[in-house]
Amino acid sequence: MADVRLTLRWHNEPHEISLPEKSTIQDLSTAVAERLHVPPSNQKFIVTPKIGLLRPPFKDPSLPIQSLLDRKIILLGATEAEVATLDSALATQRAQAQRREETLAKGRRVLAYRHIDSARAQDEARYTFHAIKPLPYLPHPEKSRRFLERLRDDPGIKASMRKHGFQVGLLTEMDPVEHTTHQSRTLGLNRNRGEMIELRLRTDRYDGYRDYKVIRNTLCHELAHNVHGEHDRKFWDLCKLIEKEVERNDWTRGGRSIGGDEFFNPNDEGHEHVDEGGWTGRTLGGENETLSRETLARAAEGRMGKKS
């Protein structure tokens, strides 16, 4: 029986896999686990055009590989080693947050009589983004880090987070190619009411950064998901309140740039939506765990751009 060669992209690199011509999508999943060390539970295959997202357990495990030969296949998935690395980083982050909480609690007991600025400093250390991480595989991650730091240090954002007692474990960016379809662009995501917030910082062509105030409003939206998961009336009331608070407390105003690059790209507009509601009700180890881990652990799955 002759073999067929199928090419998929993973970690921004092409990988050729040879399989018997009568193989199925289940056989491809097994080969990926054996050769690339991505376990089936972490695998997601994005097939274009038409077919869409395939992931184990497959609805049709007998789908012939022959039907995929003329299509683009992107593999999303972290190896077990990458998942373990991220688990360790998250555990370290939680331990650091716990130590900060204990230190602040001691400070309140011992220094309660001090000036109000001391209490404010303690609140700002608690009600903040406890970690910032750009995507290291995208161009100029140092610029993304400065962008995320600007959001963290934005006077309006800080004031609103203090007022509402918001804490976010990790603030990071999202890879545009992974959150773009021919119908819409996703601008932000909030996982588990503040465990992680992802923001779409970059233009679709990766040649610049998006408008700061648009991204800041997206962040306001995602912070509202710390309280409300669904896009109901309570959510929208809180979202609008946060936006007004942030605008009112932003004493900087005016435009800024990162490393000489303007944020706004007027050609990068389109059908955009912020999210599909907060990623609530999932704990670490749940079925959607892999996707958030991949945001940090995997390499780029290719710049699909406008031609995808």
Short mmCIF file of C-alpha atoms in Angstrom, two decimals:
data_model
loop_
_atom_site.label_atom_id
_atom_site.label_comp_id
_atom_site.label_asym_id
_atom_site.label_seq_id
_atom_site.Cartn_x
_atom_site.Cartn_y
_atom_site.Cartn_z
CA MET A 1 0.00 0.00 0.00
CA ALA A 2 1.42 3.39 -1.02
CA ASP A 3 2.02 6.16 1.49
CA VAL A 4 0.69 9.69 1.26
CA ARG A 5 2.57 12.72 2.56
CA LEU A 6 0.67 15.29 4.52
CA THR A 7 2.19 18.62 5.64
CA LEU A 8 0.97 20.48 8.70
CA ARG A 9 2.32 23.58 10.42
CA TRP A 10 3.15 23.50 14.12
CA HIS A 11 5.29 25.93 16.08
CA ASN A 12 5.58 28.03 12.91
CA GLU A 13 7.36 25.19 11.12
CA PRO A 14 6.16 22.75 8.45
CA HIS A 15 6.12 19.10 9.47
CA GLU A 16 5.68 16.34 6.91
CA ILE A 17 4.00 13.13 8.04
CA SER A 18 3.79 10.02 5.88
CA LEU A 19 0.86 7.68 6.38
CA PRO A 20 -0.67 4.78 4.44
CA GLU A 21 -3.08 6.11 1.83
CA LYS A 22 -6.13 4.65 3.58
CA SER A 23 -5.30 6.33 6.91
CA THR A 24 -7.85 8.36 8.86
CA ILE A 25 -7.80 11.49 10.99
CA GLN A 26 -7.45 9.17 13.99
CA ASP A 27 -4.25 7.76 12.48
CA LEU A 28 -2.95 11.30 11.98
CA SER A 29 -3.63 12.08 15.65
CA THR A 30 -1.69 8.99 16.70
CA ALA A 31 1.23 9.93 14.44
CA VAL A 32 1.34 13.46 15.85
CA ALA A 33 1.45 12.07 19.39
CA GLU A 34 4.29 9.70 18.51
CA ARG A 35 6.42 12.03 16.38
CA LEU A 36 5.76 15.52 17.78
CA HIS A 37 4.96 14.42 21.36
CA VAL A 38 1.69 16.37 21.47
CA PRO A 39 -0.80 14.14 23.31
CA PRO A 40 -4.28 13.74 21.76
CA SER A 41 -5.87 15.66 24.65
CA ASN A 42 -3.86 18.72 23.60
CA GLN A 43 -4.35 18.45 19.84
CA LYS A 44 -6.43 20.81 17.70
CA PHE A 45 -6.26 20.71 13.91
CA ILE A 46 -7.40 23.82 12.03
CA VAL A 47 -8.16 22.75 8.45
CA THR A 48 -8.89 25.30 5.73
CA PRO A 49 -10.73 25.86 3.55
CA LYS A 50 -14.10 24.61 4.73
CA ILE A 51 -13.54 21.72 7.15
CA GLY A 52 -12.73 23.83 10.25
CA LEU A 53 -11.59 22.69 13.71
CA LEU A 54 -10.95 19.00 14.40
CA ARG A 55 -9.95 17.70 17.83
CA PRO A 56 -9.89 14.32 19.56
CA PRO A 57 -12.18 12.58 20.26
CA PHE A 58 -13.23 13.17 16.66
CA LYS A 59 -16.89 13.23 15.63
CA ASP A 60 -15.85 11.18 12.60
CA PRO A 61 -12.64 9.29 13.46
CA SER A 62 -12.85 7.52 10.10
CA LEU A 63 -12.46 10.77 8.11
CA PRO A 64 -10.00 9.84 5.32
CA ILE A 65 -6.65 11.61 5.25
CA GLN A 66 -7.05 11.75 1.47
CA SER A 67 -9.73 14.43 1.96
CA LEU A 68 -7.17 16.71 3.67
CA LEU A 69 -4.30 16.48 1.19
CA ASP A 70 -5.08 19.72 -0.68
CA ARG A 71 -5.89 21.76 2.41
CA LYS A 72 -3.90 23.87 4.85
CA ILE A 73 -3.55 22.20 8.25
CA ILE A 74 -2.38 24.01 11.38
CA LEU A 75 -1.75 22.02 14.54
CA LEU A 76 -2.38 23.81 17.83
CA GLY A 77 -1.10 21.95 20.83
CA ALA A 78 1.44 21.97 23.61
CA THR A 79 3.74 19.10 24.42
CA GLU A 80 3.58 17.61 27.89
CA ALA A 81 6.90 19.31 28.68
CA GLU A 82 5.52 22.72 27.66
CA VAL A 83 2.41 22.19 29.75
CA ALA A 84 4.54 21.21 32.74
CA THR A 85 6.64 24.36 32.32
CA LEU A 86 3.57 26.58 32.29
CA ASP A 87 2.06 24.74 35.26
CA SER A 88 5.24 25.48 37.18
CA ALA A 89 5.12 29.16 36.18
CA LEU A 90 1.47 29.44 37.27
CA ALA A 91 2.25 27.73 40.57
CA THR A 92 5.11 30.18 41.17
CA GLN A 93 2.81 33.08 40.35
CA ARG A 94 0.19 31.87 42.83
CA ALA A 95 2.81 31.41 45.54
CA GLN A 96 4.12 34.93 44.93
CA ALA A 97 0.59 36.34 45.09
CA GLN A 98 -0.01 34.51 48.36
CA ARG A 99 3.21 35.89 49.84
CA ARG A 100 2.22 39.40 48.74
CA GLU A 101 -1.17 38.95 50.37
CA GLU A 102 0.41 37.80 53.62
CA THR A 103 2.88 40.69 53.59
CA LEU A 104 0.11 43.22 52.95
CA ALA A 105 -1.99 41.74 55.75
CA LYS A 106 0.92 42.13 58.17
CA GLY A 107 1.47 45.67 56.92
CA ARG A 108 -2.13 46.60 57.63
CA ARG A 109 -1.90 45.35 61.20
CA VAL A 110 1.40 47.09 61.96
CA LEU A 111 1.12 50.29 59.92
CA ALA A 112 -2.60 51.10 60.09
CA TYR A 113 -1.85 54.51 61.58
CA ARG A 114 0.28 55.68 58.66
CA HIS A 115 -0.69 58.13 55.93
CA ILE A 116 -3.42 57.24 53.45
CA ASP A 117 -0.77 57.01 50.69
CA SER A 118 0.60 53.91 52.38
CA ALA A 119 -2.81 52.22 52.25
CA ARG A 120 -3.18 53.23 48.62
CA ALA A 121 0.21 51.76 47.76
CA GLN A 122 -0.79 48.51 49.42
CA ASP A 123 -4.07 48.44 47.49
CA GLU A 124 -2.26 49.09 44.22
CA ALA A 125 0.11 46.22 44.95
CA ARG A 126 -2.84 43.91 45.55
CA TYR A 127 -5.41 45.07 43.02
CA THR A 128 -3.35 44.83 39.88
CA PHE A 129 -2.06 42.45 37.21
CA HIS A 130 0.33 40.21 39.13
CA ALA A 131 2.23 39.06 36.05
CA ILE A 132 2.73 40.37 32.51
CA LYS A 133 3.86 38.23 29.60
CA PRO A 134 4.06 39.08 25.89
CA LEU A 135 4.12 36.26 23.35
CA PRO A 136 7.85 35.60 22.87
CA TYR A 137 7.48 34.09 19.41
CA LEU A 138 5.92 37.21 17.84
CA PRO A 139 8.09 40.11 16.56
CA HIS A 140 9.45 42.59 19.12
CA PRO A 141 8.01 41.13 22.33
CA GLU A 142 9.71 43.93 24.25
CA LYS A 143 7.30 46.42 22.64
CA SER A 144 4.34 44.30 23.62
CA ARG A 145 5.67 44.15 27.18
CA ARG A 146 5.85 47.97 27.30
CA PHE A 147 2.30 48.15 25.95
CA LEU A 148 1.03 45.76 28.61
CA GLU A 149 2.94 47.67 31.30
CA ARG A 150 1.34 50.91 30.12
CA LEU A 151 -2.09 49.32 30.53
CA ARG A 152 -1.15 48.02 33.99
CA ASP A 153 0.10 51.46 35.05
CA ASP A 154 -2.70 53.45 33.42
CA PRO A 155 -4.03 55.78 36.18
CA GLY A 156 -7.64 55.13 35.19
CA ILE A 157 -7.21 51.35 35.14
CA LYS A 158 -5.42 51.42 38.51
CA ALA A 159 -8.15 53.55 40.09
CA SER A 160 -10.95 51.30 38.84
CA MET A 161 -9.15 48.12 39.92
CA ARG A 162 -8.69 49.56 43.43
CA LYS A 163 -12.32 50.61 43.65
CA HIS A 164 -13.73 47.24 42.59
CA GLY A 165 -11.03 45.07 44.16
CA PHE A 166 -10.01 43.53 40.84
CA GLN A 167 -7.02 41.19 40.72
CA VAL A 168 -5.71 39.50 37.56
CA GLY A 169 -3.13 36.73 37.70
CA LEU A 170 -1.70 37.20 34.21
CA LEU A 171 -2.08 39.92 31.55
CA THR A 172 -0.89 38.79 28.13
CA GLU A 173 -1.43 39.37 24.43
CA MET A 174 -3.25 37.16 21.95
CA ASP A 175 -1.95 36.06 18.57
CA PRO A 176 -4.25 37.69 15.97
CA VAL A 177 -4.09 34.72 13.59
CA GLU A 178 -5.61 32.44 16.20
CA HIS A 179 -8.59 34.69 16.88
CA THR A 180 -9.55 35.83 13.37
CA THR A 181 -12.14 34.41 11.01
CA HIS A 182 -13.56 35.74 7.77
CA GLN A 183 -16.48 37.05 9.83
CA SER A 184 -14.96 38.55 12.97
CA ARG A 185 -11.97 39.37 15.13
CA THR A 186 -11.84 38.65 18.85
CA LEU A 187 -10.34 41.54 20.83
CA GLY A 188 -10.02 40.05 24.31
CA LEU A 189 -10.66 37.06 26.57
CA ASN A 190 -10.94 36.63 30.35
CA ARG A 191 -10.29 33.19 31.82
CA ASN A 192 -11.82 32.12 35.13
CA ARG A 193 -12.79 35.62 36.27
CA GLY A 194 -9.32 37.07 36.37
CA GLU A 195 -6.94 34.14 36.24
CA MET A 196 -5.76 35.36 32.82
CA ILE A 197 -6.73 38.20 30.47
CA GLU A 198 -5.63 38.14 26.82
CA LEU A 199 -5.75 41.30 24.68
CA ARG A 200 -5.39 41.76 20.93
CA LEU A 201 -2.55 44.29 20.80
CA ARG A 202 -1.26 43.80 17.26
CA THR A 203 -2.60 44.54 13.82
CA ASP A 204 -3.61 41.58 11.69
CA ARG A 205 -0.44 41.87 9.59
CA TYR A 206 1.81 42.13 12.67
CA ASP A 207 3.17 45.44 11.36
CA GLY A 208 2.12 47.63 14.27
CA TYR A 209 -0.11 48.02 17.30
CA ARG A 210 -3.76 48.87 17.59
CA ASP A 211 -5.26 52.03 19.05
CA TYR A 212 -4.46 52.28 22.76
CA LYS A 213 -7.89 53.51 23.83
CA VAL A 214 -9.64 50.75 21.90
CA ILE A 215 -7.48 48.19 23.70
CA ARG A 216 -8.04 49.92 27.03
CA ASN A 217 -11.81 49.77 26.51
CA THR A 218 -11.43 46.08 25.69
CA LEU A 219 -9.58 45.68 28.99
CA CYS A 220 -12.47 47.42 30.79
CA HIS A 221 -14.81 44.89 29.18
CA GLU A 222 -12.67 41.96 30.29
CA LEU A 223 -12.36 43.33 33.84
CA ALA A 224 -16.17 43.37 34.04
CA HIS A 225 -16.01 39.62 33.40
CA ASN A 226 -14.24 39.29 36.77
CA VAL A 227 -17.74 39.75 38.20
CA HIS A 228 -20.22 38.71 35.50
CA GLY A 229 -19.66 35.91 33.00
CA GLU A 230 -22.66 36.48 30.73
CA HIS A 231 -23.30 39.56 28.61
CA ASP A 232 -26.45 40.47 30.53
CA ARG A 233 -27.71 43.82 31.78
CA LYS A 234 -25.64 43.65 34.98
CA PHE A 235 -22.52 43.01 32.94
CA TRP A 236 -23.07 45.94 30.59
CA ASP A 237 -23.89 48.32 33.46
CA LEU A 238 -20.62 47.41 35.17
CA CYS A 239 -18.66 47.58 31.92
CA LYS A 240 -19.90 51.10 31.15
CA LEU A 241 -19.21 52.17 34.74
CA ILE A 242 -15.60 50.93 34.51
CA GLU A 243 -15.10 52.71 31.17
CA LYS A 244 -16.34 56.00 32.67
CA GLU A 245 -14.16 55.58 35.77
CA VAL A 246 -11.08 54.85 33.67
CA GLU A 247 -11.67 57.86 31.43
CA ARG A 248 -12.36 60.15 34.38
CA ASN A 249 -9.23 59.09 36.28
CA ASP A 250 -6.89 59.17 33.28
CA TRP A 251 -4.90 62.30 33.94
CA THR A 252 -2.39 61.54 31.20
CA ARG A 253 -4.77 61.80 28.20
CA GLY A 254 -3.17 62.58 24.85
CA GLY A 255 -1.49 60.14 22.46
CA ARG A 256 1.57 58.03 23.04
CA SER A 257 3.62 55.54 21.10
CA ILE A 258 5.74 52.48 21.77
CA GLY A 259 9.30 52.73 20.47
CA GLY A 260 8.26 55.20 17.78
CA ASP A 261 5.46 52.97 16.44
CA GLU A 262 1.98 54.45 16.46
CA PHE A 263 -0.63 52.22 18.02
CA PHE A 264 -3.45 52.83 15.60
CA ASN A 265 -3.67 51.29 12.15
CA PRO A 266 -6.75 52.65 10.33
CA ASN A 267 -6.61 49.79 7.82
CA ASP A 268 -7.03 47.21 10.55
CA GLU A 269 -10.72 47.78 11.14
CA GLY A 270 -13.34 45.15 10.44
CA HIS A 271 -16.03 43.06 12.08
CA GLU A 272 -14.76 42.94 15.62
CA HIS A 273 -16.18 41.62 18.86
CA VAL A 274 -14.64 41.57 22.29
CA ASP A 275 -15.42 38.03 23.40
CA GLU A 276 -18.15 35.44 23.78
CA GLY A 277 -18.46 36.03 27.52
CA GLY A 278 -16.03 35.26 30.32
CA TRP A 279 -14.40 31.85 30.38
CA THR A 280 -15.97 31.05 33.71
CA GLY A 281 -16.64 27.75 35.41
CA ARG A 282 -13.41 26.10 34.27
CA THR A 283 -10.60 25.22 36.62
CA LEU A 284 -7.01 24.32 35.85
CA GLY A 285 -6.99 20.87 34.36
CA GLY A 286 -10.43 21.31 32.73
CA GLU A 287 -11.12 20.63 29.07
CA ASN A 288 -10.41 24.23 27.99
CA GLU A 289 -7.15 24.33 29.93
CA THR A 290 -5.04 23.49 26.91
CA LEU A 291 -6.11 26.52 24.91
CA SER A 292 -4.99 29.06 27.49
CA ARG A 293 -1.76 27.16 28.05
CA GLU A 294 -1.08 27.17 24.33
CA THR A 295 -1.25 30.94 24.31
CA LEU A 296 1.95 30.96 26.32
CA ALA A 297 3.55 27.62 25.53
CA ARG A 298 3.23 27.11 21.80
CA ALA A 299 5.09 28.85 19.01
CA ALA A 300 3.29 30.77 16.29
CA GLU A 301 1.18 28.61 14.03
CA GLY A 302 1.94 30.79 11.00
CA ARG A 303 0.96 34.24 9.86
CA MET A 304 -2.17 33.58 7.87
CA GLY A 305 -2.72 37.30 7.21
CA LYS A 306 -5.43 38.57 4.95
CA LYS A 307 -5.09 35.69 2.50
CA SER A 308 -6.05 32.96 4.96
#
